[in-house]
Short mmCIF file of C-alpha atoms and ligand atoms in Angstrom, two decimals:
data_model
loop_
_atom_site.label_atom_id
_atom_site.label_comp_id
_atom_site.label_asym_id
_atom_site.label_seq_id
_atom_site.Cartn_x
_atom_site.Cartn_y
_atom_site.Cartn_z
CA MET A 125 0.00 0.00 0.00
CA VAL A 126 1.02 3.60 -0.58
CA ARG A 127 -0.43 6.93 0.46
CA TYR A 128 -2.26 9.06 -2.09
CA ASP A 129 -1.66 12.49 -0.72
CA ILE A 130 -4.55 14.95 -0.89
CA ASP A 131 -6.20 17.18 1.71
CA ARG A 132 -9.93 17.32 2.30
CA PRO A 133 -10.58 20.67 0.53
CA ALA A 134 -8.72 19.45 -2.57
CA LEU A 135 -10.67 16.16 -2.58
CA LEU A 136 -13.98 18.00 -2.24
CA ALA A 137 -12.98 20.34 -5.08
CA LEU A 138 -12.32 17.34 -7.33
CA ILE A 139 -15.72 15.89 -6.41
CA ASP A 140 -17.43 19.22 -7.17
CA ALA A 141 -15.70 19.37 -10.52
CA GLU A 142 -16.74 15.80 -11.37
CA LYS A 143 -20.36 16.04 -10.21
CA PRO A 144 -21.41 19.51 -9.03
CA GLN A 145 -24.55 18.40 -7.16
CA TRP A 146 -23.07 15.32 -5.52
CA ARG A 147 -22.10 16.83 -2.18
CA ALA A 148 -25.41 18.60 -1.61
CA THR A 149 -27.26 15.35 -2.31
CA ALA A 150 -24.87 13.45 -0.06
CA GLN A 151 -25.43 15.89 2.80
CA ALA A 152 -29.21 15.56 2.49
CA LYS A 153 -28.92 11.76 2.48
CA THR A 154 -26.65 11.84 5.53
CA LEU A 155 -29.21 13.93 7.41
CA ALA A 156 -31.92 11.38 6.56
CA ILE A 157 -29.64 8.51 7.60
CA THR A 158 -28.82 10.26 10.88
CA ALA A 159 -32.52 10.75 11.64
CA ARG A 160 -33.35 7.14 10.71
CA GLY A 161 -30.33 5.69 12.49
CA ARG A 162 -29.25 3.39 9.68
CA TYR A 163 -28.36 3.26 6.01
CA ASP A 164 -31.17 1.91 3.80
CA LYS A 165 -30.20 0.99 0.25
CA ALA A 166 -33.78 1.34 -1.06
CA LEU A 167 -34.14 4.85 0.35
CA ASP A 168 -30.60 6.19 0.12
CA GLY A 169 -29.38 4.68 -3.14
CA GLU A 170 -25.76 4.22 -4.12
CA GLY A 171 -24.72 7.58 -5.49
CA TRP A 172 -21.02 7.05 -4.83
CA GLY A 173 -20.54 5.50 -8.26
CA ASP A 174 -20.96 8.98 -9.74
CA ILE A 175 -17.67 10.14 -8.23
CA LYS A 176 -15.70 6.96 -8.87
CA PRO A 177 -13.55 8.69 -11.56
CA VAL A 178 -12.18 11.06 -8.89
CA TYR A 179 -10.75 8.17 -6.91
CA MET A 180 -9.57 6.22 -9.95
CA LYS A 181 -7.59 9.26 -11.09
CA LEU A 182 -6.24 10.02 -7.63
CA GLN A 183 -5.04 6.44 -7.25
CA ALA A 184 -3.72 6.25 -10.82
CA ASN A 185 -6.15 3.39 -11.51
CA LYS A 186 -4.52 1.26 -8.80
CA CYS A 187 -6.34 -0.77 -6.18
CA ALA A 188 -5.97 1.08 -2.86
CA TYR A 189 -5.03 -2.13 -1.06
CA CYS A 190 -3.09 -4.56 -3.27
CA GLU A 191 -1.53 -1.89 -5.54
CA ARG A 192 -2.42 -3.73 -8.72
CA LYS A 193 -2.89 -1.52 -11.76
CA LEU A 194 -6.39 -1.87 -13.20
CA ALA A 195 -7.82 -0.62 -16.45
CA GLY A 196 -8.44 3.11 -16.76
CA PRO A 197 -10.87 5.35 -18.63
CA PRO A 198 -12.76 5.17 -20.88
CA TYR A 199 -13.58 1.46 -20.51
CA GLY A 200 -12.05 0.39 -17.20
CA ASN A 201 -14.71 1.72 -14.83
CA ARG A 202 -16.19 -1.69 -14.01
CA GLU A 203 -12.86 -3.04 -12.78
CA HIS A 204 -12.96 -0.60 -9.85
CA ASP A 205 -15.30 -0.70 -6.87
CA VAL A 206 -15.92 2.40 -4.80
CA GLU A 207 -15.13 0.88 -1.47
CA HIS A 208 -16.52 2.05 1.89
CA PHE A 209 -13.50 1.87 4.18
CA ARG A 210 -15.81 1.63 7.19
CA PRO A 211 -18.77 -0.58 6.15
CA LYS A 212 -22.09 1.26 6.04
CA SER A 213 -24.66 -1.49 6.73
CA ARG A 214 -23.30 -4.24 8.95
CA LEU A 215 -20.12 -5.59 10.50
CA ARG A 216 -19.16 -9.23 10.51
CA ALA A 217 -16.57 -10.89 12.73
CA TRP A 218 -13.17 -11.11 11.02
CA PRO A 219 -11.64 -13.49 10.03
CA HIS A 220 -14.28 -15.77 8.53
CA LYS A 221 -13.53 -19.47 8.16
CA THR A 222 -15.08 -20.04 4.73
CA MET A 223 -14.28 -16.65 3.20
CA HIS A 224 -10.67 -16.38 4.32
CA LYS A 225 -9.22 -19.77 3.47
CA HIS A 226 -5.70 -18.37 3.34
CA LEU A 227 -5.95 -17.99 7.14
CA VAL A 228 -7.01 -21.60 7.74
CA THR A 229 -4.35 -24.18 8.60
CA ASP A 230 -5.28 -27.84 9.25
CA GLY A 231 -8.92 -26.80 9.55
CA GLN A 232 -8.15 -24.14 12.16
CA LEU A 233 -8.76 -20.45 11.56
CA LYS A 234 -5.83 -18.26 12.56
CA THR A 235 -6.24 -16.59 15.95
CA TYR A 236 -4.72 -13.36 17.19
CA GLY A 237 -3.70 -12.43 20.71
CA PHE A 238 -5.77 -9.25 20.68
CA PRO A 239 -9.43 -8.24 20.12
CA LEU A 240 -10.62 -7.77 16.54
CA GLY A 241 -13.82 -5.80 17.05
CA SER A 242 -17.52 -6.31 17.68
CA ALA A 243 -19.91 -7.74 15.06
CA HIS A 244 -23.27 -6.11 14.24
CA ASP A 245 -25.81 -7.78 11.95
CA ASP A 246 -27.89 -4.70 11.32
CA GLN A 247 -25.59 -1.79 12.00
CA GLY A 248 -22.58 -0.27 10.32
CA TYR A 249 -21.00 3.16 10.09
CA ALA A 250 -24.21 4.54 8.55
CA ARG A 251 -23.28 8.20 8.82
CA LEU A 252 -20.17 7.55 6.73
CA ALA A 253 -22.14 6.06 3.81
CA PHE A 254 -21.77 9.34 1.86
CA GLU A 255 -18.52 10.62 3.41
CA PRO A 256 -15.82 11.24 0.74
CA LEU A 257 -13.02 10.38 3.17
CA ASN A 258 -14.61 6.99 3.75
CA TYR A 259 -14.08 6.05 0.09
CA CYS A 260 -11.30 4.71 -2.03
CA THR A 261 -11.35 2.48 -5.10
CA ALA A 262 -10.37 -1.16 -4.90
CA CYS A 263 -10.27 -4.23 -7.11
CA ALA A 264 -12.86 -7.02 -6.91
CA ARG A 265 -10.27 -9.32 -5.34
CA CYS A 266 -9.71 -6.99 -2.40
CA ASN A 267 -13.18 -5.45 -2.05
CA GLN A 268 -15.62 -8.22 -2.91
CA SER A 269 -13.66 -11.36 -2.04
CA LEU A 270 -11.77 -10.15 1.01
CA LYS A 271 -13.11 -6.93 2.53
CA SER A 272 -16.86 -7.20 2.17
CA ASP A 273 -18.47 -6.12 5.48
CA PHE A 274 -15.39 -6.71 7.61
CA PHE A 275 -13.58 -3.97 9.49
CA PRO A 276 -11.50 -5.21 12.42
CA ALA A 277 -10.90 -2.71 15.21
CA ARG A 278 -9.04 -3.13 18.46
CA ALA A 279 -11.11 -0.75 20.64
CA ALA A 280 -14.81 0.14 20.98
CA ARG A 281 -16.48 1.06 17.69
CA GLN A 282 -17.82 4.59 17.15
CA LEU A 283 -20.81 3.59 15.06
CA GLN A 284 -22.49 6.99 15.45
CA ALA A 285 -19.48 9.05 14.40
CA ASP A 286 -19.60 11.17 11.26
CA ASP A 287 -16.00 12.35 10.93
CA PRO A 288 -13.25 9.83 10.10
CA ALA A 289 -10.66 12.35 11.30
CA ARG A 290 -11.95 11.91 14.84
CA MET A 291 -12.18 8.13 15.02
CA LYS A 292 -8.62 7.20 15.93
CA SER A 293 -9.73 5.91 19.33
CA GLU A 294 -11.36 2.94 17.55
CA LYS A 295 -7.88 1.66 16.73
CA ALA A 296 -8.88 0.44 13.30
CA PHE A 297 -6.50 -2.22 12.05
CA LEU A 298 -6.84 -1.48 8.34
CA ILE A 299 -4.91 1.45 6.91
CA PHE A 300 -6.72 4.22 5.02
CA PRO A 301 -4.42 5.29 2.18
CA LEU A 302 -6.04 8.55 1.01
CA GLY A 303 -5.03 11.87 2.52
CA ARG A 304 -3.39 12.26 5.89
CA LEU A 305 -5.99 10.96 8.34
CA ASP A 306 -4.01 7.82 8.93
CA ASP A 307 -0.39 6.72 9.18
CA ASP A 308 1.52 6.50 5.92
CA PRO A 309 1.21 2.82 4.93
CA ALA A 310 4.96 2.80 4.18
CA ASN A 311 5.60 3.41 7.89
CA LEU A 312 3.64 0.27 8.80
CA ILE A 313 4.33 -2.26 6.02
CA THR A 314 7.61 -2.84 4.20
CA PHE A 315 8.87 -5.68 1.99
CA ALA A 316 11.65 -8.23 2.21
CA GLY A 317 11.97 -8.78 -1.52
CA VAL A 318 8.42 -9.60 -2.60
CA VAL A 319 7.23 -10.53 0.91
CA PRO A 320 5.28 -7.91 2.92
CA LYS A 321 6.46 -7.44 6.53
CA PRO A 322 5.48 -5.22 9.46
CA VAL A 323 7.92 -2.33 10.00
CA ALA A 324 7.45 -2.26 13.79
CA SER A 325 8.67 -5.12 15.94
CA ARG A 326 5.92 -4.79 18.55
CA GLY A 327 2.86 -2.80 19.62
CA PHE A 328 -0.25 -1.67 17.78
CA LYS A 329 1.65 -0.61 14.67
CA ARG A 330 2.89 -4.17 14.30
CA GLU A 331 -0.59 -5.58 14.91
CA ARG A 332 -2.04 -3.24 12.26
CA ALA A 333 0.54 -4.35 9.73
CA GLU A 334 0.00 -8.05 10.51
CA VAL A 335 -3.79 -7.76 10.28
CA THR A 336 -3.68 -5.68 7.08
CA ILE A 337 -1.29 -8.14 5.42
CA ASP A 338 -3.54 -11.06 6.45
CA PHE A 339 -6.78 -9.22 5.69
CA PHE A 340 -5.90 -8.45 2.06
CA ALA A 341 -3.80 -11.61 1.62
CA LEU A 342 -0.92 -9.35 0.64
CA ASN A 343 1.53 -12.25 0.85
CA SER A 344 -0.38 -14.43 -1.62
CA GLU A 345 1.26 -15.84 -4.71
CA ASP A 346 -0.72 -13.79 -7.22
CA LEU A 347 0.69 -10.57 -5.79
CA ALA A 348 4.15 -12.02 -5.14
CA GLU A 349 4.40 -12.93 -8.82
CA GLU A 350 3.57 -9.39 -9.97
CA ARG A 351 6.09 -7.94 -7.53
CA ALA A 352 8.73 -10.48 -8.58
CA ARG A 353 8.40 -9.44 -12.23
CA ILE A 354 9.00 -5.83 -11.21
CA LEU A 355 11.97 -6.55 -8.90
CA LYS A 356 13.60 -8.65 -11.59
CA ALA A 357 13.46 -5.65 -13.92
CA LEU A 358 14.77 -3.18 -11.33
CA TYR A 359 17.86 -5.06 -10.21
CA PHE A 360 20.01 -4.09 -13.19
CA PRO A 361 19.07 -0.38 -13.18
CA LEU A 362 19.96 -0.33 -9.47
CA ARG A 363 23.33 -1.88 -10.24
CA ALA A 364 23.97 0.68 -12.97
CA ILE A 365 23.14 3.55 -10.60
CA ALA A 366 25.42 2.08 -7.93
CA GLN A 367 28.35 2.37 -10.37
CA GLY A 368 27.94 6.13 -10.53
CA PRO A 369 27.39 8.78 -13.25
CA ALA A 370 30.20 7.35 -15.37
CA HIS A 371 28.09 4.26 -16.11
CA PRO A 372 26.65 4.61 -19.64
CA ASP A 373 23.14 3.67 -18.43
CA PHE A 374 23.18 5.87 -15.31
CA ASN A 375 20.63 8.46 -16.46
CA ASP A 376 18.27 5.95 -18.03
CA ALA A 377 18.50 3.77 -14.92
CA GLN A 378 17.61 6.70 -12.69
CA ALA A 379 14.61 7.47 -14.89
CA VAL A 380 13.47 3.83 -14.68
CA MET A 381 13.72 3.87 -10.87
CA ALA A 382 11.85 7.17 -10.59
CA LEU A 383 8.97 5.73 -12.63
CA ALA A 384 8.89 2.46 -10.70
CA THR A 385 8.85 4.11 -7.27
CA SER A 386 6.23 6.74 -8.10
CA PRO A 387 2.89 6.20 -6.28
CA ARG A 388 1.40 5.89 -9.77
CA ALA A 389 3.37 2.71 -10.51
CA PRO A 390 1.96 -0.73 -9.63
CA HIS A 391 3.46 -2.24 -6.46
CA SER A 392 5.51 0.90 -5.87
CA ALA A 393 5.75 0.22 -2.10
CA CYS A 394 7.61 -2.99 -2.91
CA SER A 395 9.84 -1.22 -5.47
CA ARG A 396 10.71 1.48 -2.93
CA ALA A 397 11.58 -1.11 -0.32
CA PHE A 398 13.78 -2.94 -2.85
CA GLN A 399 15.56 0.32 -3.66
CA SER A 400 16.22 0.85 0.06
CA THR A 401 17.42 -2.71 0.50
CA PHE A 402 19.82 -2.31 -2.40
CA ALA A 403 21.23 0.91 -0.91
CA ALA A 404 21.75 -0.73 2.49
CA ASP A 405 22.83 -4.24 1.54
CA GLN A 406 23.59 -5.17 -2.06
CA ALA A 407 24.15 -8.82 -1.21
CA LEU A 408 20.67 -9.08 0.33
CA ALA A 409 19.15 -7.31 -2.71
CA GLN A 410 20.87 -9.88 -4.90
CA GLN A 411 19.25 -12.68 -2.85
CA TYR A 412 15.84 -11.05 -3.30
CA PHE A 413 16.50 -10.71 -7.04
CA GLN A 414 17.42 -14.40 -7.22
CA HIS A 415 14.32 -15.34 -5.25
CA ALA A 416 12.18 -13.30 -7.66
CA VAL A 417 13.75 -15.03 -10.66
CA ASN A 418 13.26 -18.44 -9.06
CA LEU A 419 9.63 -17.69 -8.25
CA ILE A 420 8.84 -16.63 -11.81
CA SER A 421 10.76 -19.60 -13.25
CA ARG A 422 8.75 -21.96 -11.07
CA LEU A 423 5.41 -20.36 -11.94
CA ASP A 424 6.21 -20.17 -15.66
CA GLY A 425 7.77 -23.64 -15.71
ZN1 ZN B 48 -6.75 -5.11 -4.79
#
C-alpha cells in the first residue's frame, strides 16, 4: 500500500468538478440517515458510483489495497469498486472461516492475541455512507472477495461518528491510504523482496501491519508474482546507478527507478523497499532478485 496524498478541501474540489450536485445530495442523504439511524439501500441509493472517476484518477487506476494496476478510462470503470472503508450497513466478525481460506491451517482459523472488534448484523457506520473520506477504489479481489463487510478494530467502535478524522480511538487495524488521516502505509508495512512485513517489531503498529497483510492476503502468490516481475526488472538499473554517473546507463537507470517508485506505478511500495534494500545491503538485494527469478521460473515452468 502507498499513500495518495490529498487534503480534504482538494478532494472536495475534485468531487465538485466531477459532479457539481453530488455533495449537496450526499449531505441531504446523511441527514436522513442520521434521523433514521441506519443506512437503507432502497431509500438512500448508491450515489457514490458517480464520483468513482475522482478516486480512480487520484489512485492512478490502482487498487488502494493490493496496488495492482487496473484498467483506466474510458472502458475500465467496471474493474474498480468504490469501497466504503468503514462498512455502512453491517459488521461481521473477522476473520471468517469459509471466506478467508488463506488464514485456515489444518482446519483451524488463525487466531490473534488481541481483540478484533464487535460484530453487528444490522448496523454499520451509517453516517459515513456518503462521506468522501470513507471512500477509495479497490479491485474485486480486495473489495468483494476479502473486505466485504469486515472492518476489524481493536477498541470500541464509534458507530455513530460522522467524521473519520476523529475516530482514531477505535484503533482500526486497516490502513486508510487517502489523505493524511491515517499513518503513511509505508511506515507500517515494508517488503523483504516480494514478501510484505510489518515495520514495527511490537505494539499496535505491528498488529495493524500483521492484520492488514492477512486481511488483504498481501503475501499471496498472485501478488508475489507481480512484484517479482518488477523486482527482476529493477535489479540491473539499481546496479547501474550504484556504479555512478560514469556508467553509460546511469541516467536511463535513474529514470526507470523514478517511474517504478512513483505512487502511480503498480506495487511501488515494494519497489521502494527494494531500492532501500539495495542501498543498504547489495548482497541481500541480490538474494531477493534471485528469489524473484526463481519464483517466476517456477510459476512459468
Ligand atoms: Zn486489490
